[in-house]
Coordinates of C-alpha atoms in Angstrom, one line a residue:
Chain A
X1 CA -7.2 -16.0 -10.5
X2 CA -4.8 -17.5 -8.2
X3 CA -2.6 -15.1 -5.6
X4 CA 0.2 -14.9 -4.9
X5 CA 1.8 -18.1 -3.1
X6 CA 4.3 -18.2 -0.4
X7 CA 5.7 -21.1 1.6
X8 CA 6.6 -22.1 4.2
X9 CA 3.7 -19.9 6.2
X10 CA 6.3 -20.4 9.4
X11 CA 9.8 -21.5 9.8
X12 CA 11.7 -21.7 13.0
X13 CA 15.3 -21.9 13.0
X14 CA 18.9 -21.5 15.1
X15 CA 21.2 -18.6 14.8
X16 CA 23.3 -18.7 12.7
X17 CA 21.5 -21.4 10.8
X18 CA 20.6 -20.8 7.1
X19 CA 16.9 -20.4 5.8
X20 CA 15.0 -20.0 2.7
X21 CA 11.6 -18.9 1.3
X22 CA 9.9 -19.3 -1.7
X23 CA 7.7 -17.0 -3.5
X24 CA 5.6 -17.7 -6.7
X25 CA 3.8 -14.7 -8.2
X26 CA 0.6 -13.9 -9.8
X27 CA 0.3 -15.0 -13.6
X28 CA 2.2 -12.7 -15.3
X29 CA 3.2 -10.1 -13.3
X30 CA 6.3 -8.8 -14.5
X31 CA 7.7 -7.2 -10.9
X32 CA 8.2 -9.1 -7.7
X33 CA 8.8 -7.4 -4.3
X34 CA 10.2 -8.8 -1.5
X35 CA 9.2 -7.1 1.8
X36 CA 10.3 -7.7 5.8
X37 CA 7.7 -6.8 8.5
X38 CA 9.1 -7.0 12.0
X39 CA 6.5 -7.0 14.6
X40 CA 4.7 -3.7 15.3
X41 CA 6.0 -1.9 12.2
X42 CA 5.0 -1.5 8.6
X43 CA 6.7 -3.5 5.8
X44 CA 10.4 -2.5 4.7
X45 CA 11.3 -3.4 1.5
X46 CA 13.8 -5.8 0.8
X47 CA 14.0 -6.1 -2.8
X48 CA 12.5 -5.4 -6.2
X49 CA 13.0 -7.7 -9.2
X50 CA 11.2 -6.6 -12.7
X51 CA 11.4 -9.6 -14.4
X52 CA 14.8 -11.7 -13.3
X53 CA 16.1 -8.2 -13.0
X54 CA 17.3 -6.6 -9.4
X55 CA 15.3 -3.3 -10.2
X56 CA 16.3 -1.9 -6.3
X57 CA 18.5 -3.9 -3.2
X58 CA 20.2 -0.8 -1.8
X59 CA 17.9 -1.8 1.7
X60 CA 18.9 -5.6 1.3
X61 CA 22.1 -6.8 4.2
X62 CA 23.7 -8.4 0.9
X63 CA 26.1 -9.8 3.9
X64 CA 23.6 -12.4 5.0
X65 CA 20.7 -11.9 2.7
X66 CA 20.1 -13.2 -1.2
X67 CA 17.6 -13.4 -4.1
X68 CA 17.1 -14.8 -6.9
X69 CA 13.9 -15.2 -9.8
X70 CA 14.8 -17.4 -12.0
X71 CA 13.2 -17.0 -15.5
X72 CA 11.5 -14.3 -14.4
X73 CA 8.8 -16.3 -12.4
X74 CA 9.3 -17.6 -9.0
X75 CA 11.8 -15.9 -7.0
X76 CA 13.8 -17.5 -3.7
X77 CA 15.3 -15.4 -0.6
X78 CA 17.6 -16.7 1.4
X79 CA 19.0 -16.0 4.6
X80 CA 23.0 -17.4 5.9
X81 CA 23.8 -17.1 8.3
X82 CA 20.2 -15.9 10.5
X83 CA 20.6 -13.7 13.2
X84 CA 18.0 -12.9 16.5
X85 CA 16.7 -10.1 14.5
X86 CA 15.8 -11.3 11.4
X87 CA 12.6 -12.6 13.1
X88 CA 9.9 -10.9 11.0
X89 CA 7.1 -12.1 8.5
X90 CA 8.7 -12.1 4.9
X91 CA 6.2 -10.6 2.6
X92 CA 6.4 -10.9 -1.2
X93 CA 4.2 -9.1 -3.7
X94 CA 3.5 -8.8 -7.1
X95 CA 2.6 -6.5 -9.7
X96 CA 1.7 -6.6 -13.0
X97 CA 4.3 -3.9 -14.2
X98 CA 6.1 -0.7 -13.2
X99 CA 6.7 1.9 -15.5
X100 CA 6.6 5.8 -15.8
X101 CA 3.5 7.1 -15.4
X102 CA 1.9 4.0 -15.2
X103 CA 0.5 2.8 -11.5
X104 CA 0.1 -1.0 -10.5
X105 CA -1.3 -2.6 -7.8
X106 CA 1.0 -4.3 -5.3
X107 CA -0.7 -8.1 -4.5
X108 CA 0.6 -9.1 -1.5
X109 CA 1.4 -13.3 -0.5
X110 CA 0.2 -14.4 3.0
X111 CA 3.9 -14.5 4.3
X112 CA 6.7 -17.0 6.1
X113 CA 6.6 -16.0 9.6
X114 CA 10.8 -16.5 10.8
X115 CA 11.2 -16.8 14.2
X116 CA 14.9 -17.1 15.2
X117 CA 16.1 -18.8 18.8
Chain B
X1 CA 13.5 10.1 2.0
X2 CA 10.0 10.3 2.2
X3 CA 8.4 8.9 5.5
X4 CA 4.9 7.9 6.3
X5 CA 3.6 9.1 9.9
X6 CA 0.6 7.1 11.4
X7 CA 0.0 8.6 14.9
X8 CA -2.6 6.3 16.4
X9 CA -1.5 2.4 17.6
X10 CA -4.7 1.5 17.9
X11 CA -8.0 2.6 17.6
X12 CA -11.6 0.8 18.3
X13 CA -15.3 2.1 16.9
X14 CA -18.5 0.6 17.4
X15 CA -20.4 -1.6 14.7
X16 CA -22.2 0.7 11.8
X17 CA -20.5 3.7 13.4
X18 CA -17.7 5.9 11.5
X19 CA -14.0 5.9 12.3
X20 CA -11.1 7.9 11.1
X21 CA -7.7 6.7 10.8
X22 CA -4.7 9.5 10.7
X23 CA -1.7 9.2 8.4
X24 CA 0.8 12.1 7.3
X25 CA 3.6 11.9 5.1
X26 CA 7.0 14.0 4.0
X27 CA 8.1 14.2 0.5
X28 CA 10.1 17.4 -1.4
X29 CA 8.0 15.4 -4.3
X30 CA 4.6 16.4 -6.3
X31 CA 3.7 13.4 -8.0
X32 CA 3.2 10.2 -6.1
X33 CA 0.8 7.9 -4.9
X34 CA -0.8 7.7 -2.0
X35 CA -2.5 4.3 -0.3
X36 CA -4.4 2.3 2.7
X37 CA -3.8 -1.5 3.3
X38 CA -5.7 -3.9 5.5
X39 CA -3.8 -6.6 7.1
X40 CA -6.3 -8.9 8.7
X41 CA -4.6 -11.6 11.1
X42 CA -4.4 -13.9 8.9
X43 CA -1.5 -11.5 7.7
X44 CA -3.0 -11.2 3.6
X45 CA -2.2 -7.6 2.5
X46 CA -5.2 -6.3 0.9
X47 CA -5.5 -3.1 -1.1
X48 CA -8.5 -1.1 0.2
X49 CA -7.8 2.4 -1.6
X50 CA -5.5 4.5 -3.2
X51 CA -5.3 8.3 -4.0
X52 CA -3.2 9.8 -6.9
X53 CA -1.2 12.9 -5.6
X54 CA -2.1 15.1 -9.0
X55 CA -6.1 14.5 -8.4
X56 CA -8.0 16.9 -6.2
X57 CA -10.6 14.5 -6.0
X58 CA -11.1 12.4 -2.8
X59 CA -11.0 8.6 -3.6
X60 CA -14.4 6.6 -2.5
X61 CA -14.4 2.6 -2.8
X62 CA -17.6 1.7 -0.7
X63 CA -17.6 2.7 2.7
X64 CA -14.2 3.6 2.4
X65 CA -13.1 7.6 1.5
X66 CA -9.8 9.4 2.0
X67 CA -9.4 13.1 2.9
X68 CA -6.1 14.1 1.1
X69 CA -4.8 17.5 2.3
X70 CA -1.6 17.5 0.0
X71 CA -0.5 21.1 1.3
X72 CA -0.3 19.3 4.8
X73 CA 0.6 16.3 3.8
X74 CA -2.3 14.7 5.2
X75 CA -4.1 11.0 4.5
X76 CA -6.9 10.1 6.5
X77 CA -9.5 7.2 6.0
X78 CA -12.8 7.1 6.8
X79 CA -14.7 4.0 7.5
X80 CA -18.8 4.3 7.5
X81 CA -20.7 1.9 9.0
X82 CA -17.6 -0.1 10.5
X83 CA -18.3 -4.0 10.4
X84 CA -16.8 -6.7 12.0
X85 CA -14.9 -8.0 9.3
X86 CA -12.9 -4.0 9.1
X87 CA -11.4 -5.1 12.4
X88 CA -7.5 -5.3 11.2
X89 CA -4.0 -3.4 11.0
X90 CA -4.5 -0.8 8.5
X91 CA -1.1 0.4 7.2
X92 CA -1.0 3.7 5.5
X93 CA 1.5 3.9 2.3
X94 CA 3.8 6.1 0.1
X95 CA 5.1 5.5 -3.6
X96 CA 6.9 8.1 -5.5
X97 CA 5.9 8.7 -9.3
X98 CA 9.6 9.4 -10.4
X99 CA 11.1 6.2 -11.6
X100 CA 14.7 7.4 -11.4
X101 CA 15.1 5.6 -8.2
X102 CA 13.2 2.7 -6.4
X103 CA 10.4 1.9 -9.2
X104 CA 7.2 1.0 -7.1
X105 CA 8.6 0.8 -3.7
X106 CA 6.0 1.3 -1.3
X107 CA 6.6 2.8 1.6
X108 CA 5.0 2.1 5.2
X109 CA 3.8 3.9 8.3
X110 CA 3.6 1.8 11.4
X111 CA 0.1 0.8 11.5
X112 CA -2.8 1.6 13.4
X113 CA -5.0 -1.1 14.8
X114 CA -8.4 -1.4 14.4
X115 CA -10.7 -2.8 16.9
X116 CA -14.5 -3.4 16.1
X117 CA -17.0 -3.7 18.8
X118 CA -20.3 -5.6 17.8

């Protein structure tokens, strides 16, 4: 079974320049998670879709930050414009559903690793 | 909001010996979910155990077993006979069980980084 896919693996960019990444989930997993680790801290969700629908974004800077998953499959995040301190690994992960009383494994991609000059 | 304490930056243990990683957590919740990642360098996050709140149980995989203390809040793991493919960032993680909020967000202490010495 293939994992979860995420490219590019690095991606190094101006300020103020625009960047995205690309996630594409495990085989019908019906959530997709979108995750920021900055270096020497644990992952800080960004955003939760359950199937093209935003399920949570209240930790996502809407100002500069965006997401999409189109047909309920691959999903896109997008940063204008960067700053210096969005330098972090972008983690997505997948699960195959969320639901009350019901716990799912979270498979995580490999990352994009942003760095920001 | 719940937070996820992990005390100790790094750690190191000597091949086929046991180590101990720390991790305590604050929630006003009962039900939830409790969970150790490995993130090896080459940055894959990789499930290595999880512990439901509601089970008094200790969760075993392997080599790998949790002491859950739930009155203190408390999450250890234990690795037995530590080999050199355990050496990695091992992130300690929370998720609630009430879906009236964030549905499955996990979240994350800090880390602790683990060194293996052959």
């Amino acid at each position: 079974e293939a994992g979860v896919a995420q490219s590019p693996r690095y991606k190094i960019i101006e300020k103020r320049q625009s960047v995205a990444f690309w996630c594409n989930p495990i085989s019908g997993h019906a959530t997709l998670y979108w995750y920021q680790q900055i270096l020497g801290q644990g992952p800080k969700l960004l955003i939760q879709f359950q199937n093209n629908g935003v399920v949570d974004d209240s930790q996502l800077p809407k100002d500069r930050f965006s997401a999409e998953r189109l047909k309920g499959v691959d999903s896109t995040l997008k940063i204008q414009p960067a700053k210096l301190e969005d330098s972090a690994v972008y983690l997505c992960a997948s699960s195959l559903e969320v639901d009350r009383g019901r716990q799912d494994t979270q498979y995580f991609g490999p990352g994009t690793r942003l760095t920001v000059l | 909001a719940q937070t996820v304490t992990q005390s100790q930056p790094e750690m190191s243990v000597q091949e086929a010996e046991t180590v101990t990683l720390s991790c305590t957590y604050d929630t006003s919740e009962s039900d939830y979910y409790l969970f150790w990642y490995k993130q090896p360098p080459s940055r894959q996050m990789i499930l290595v155990i999880r512990q439901e709140a509601y089970k008094q149980q200790n969760a075993t995989e392997n080599r790998f077993s949790v002491n859950f203390q739930k009155a203190a809040k408390s999450f250890s793991l234990k690795i037995s006979d530590s080999q050199l493919g355990d050496a990695a960032m091992y992130f300690c993680a929370y998720r609630s069980a009430d879906y009236g909020g964030s549905q499955g967000n996990l979240i994350f202490g800090k880390g602790t980084k683990l060194s293996v010495k052959p």
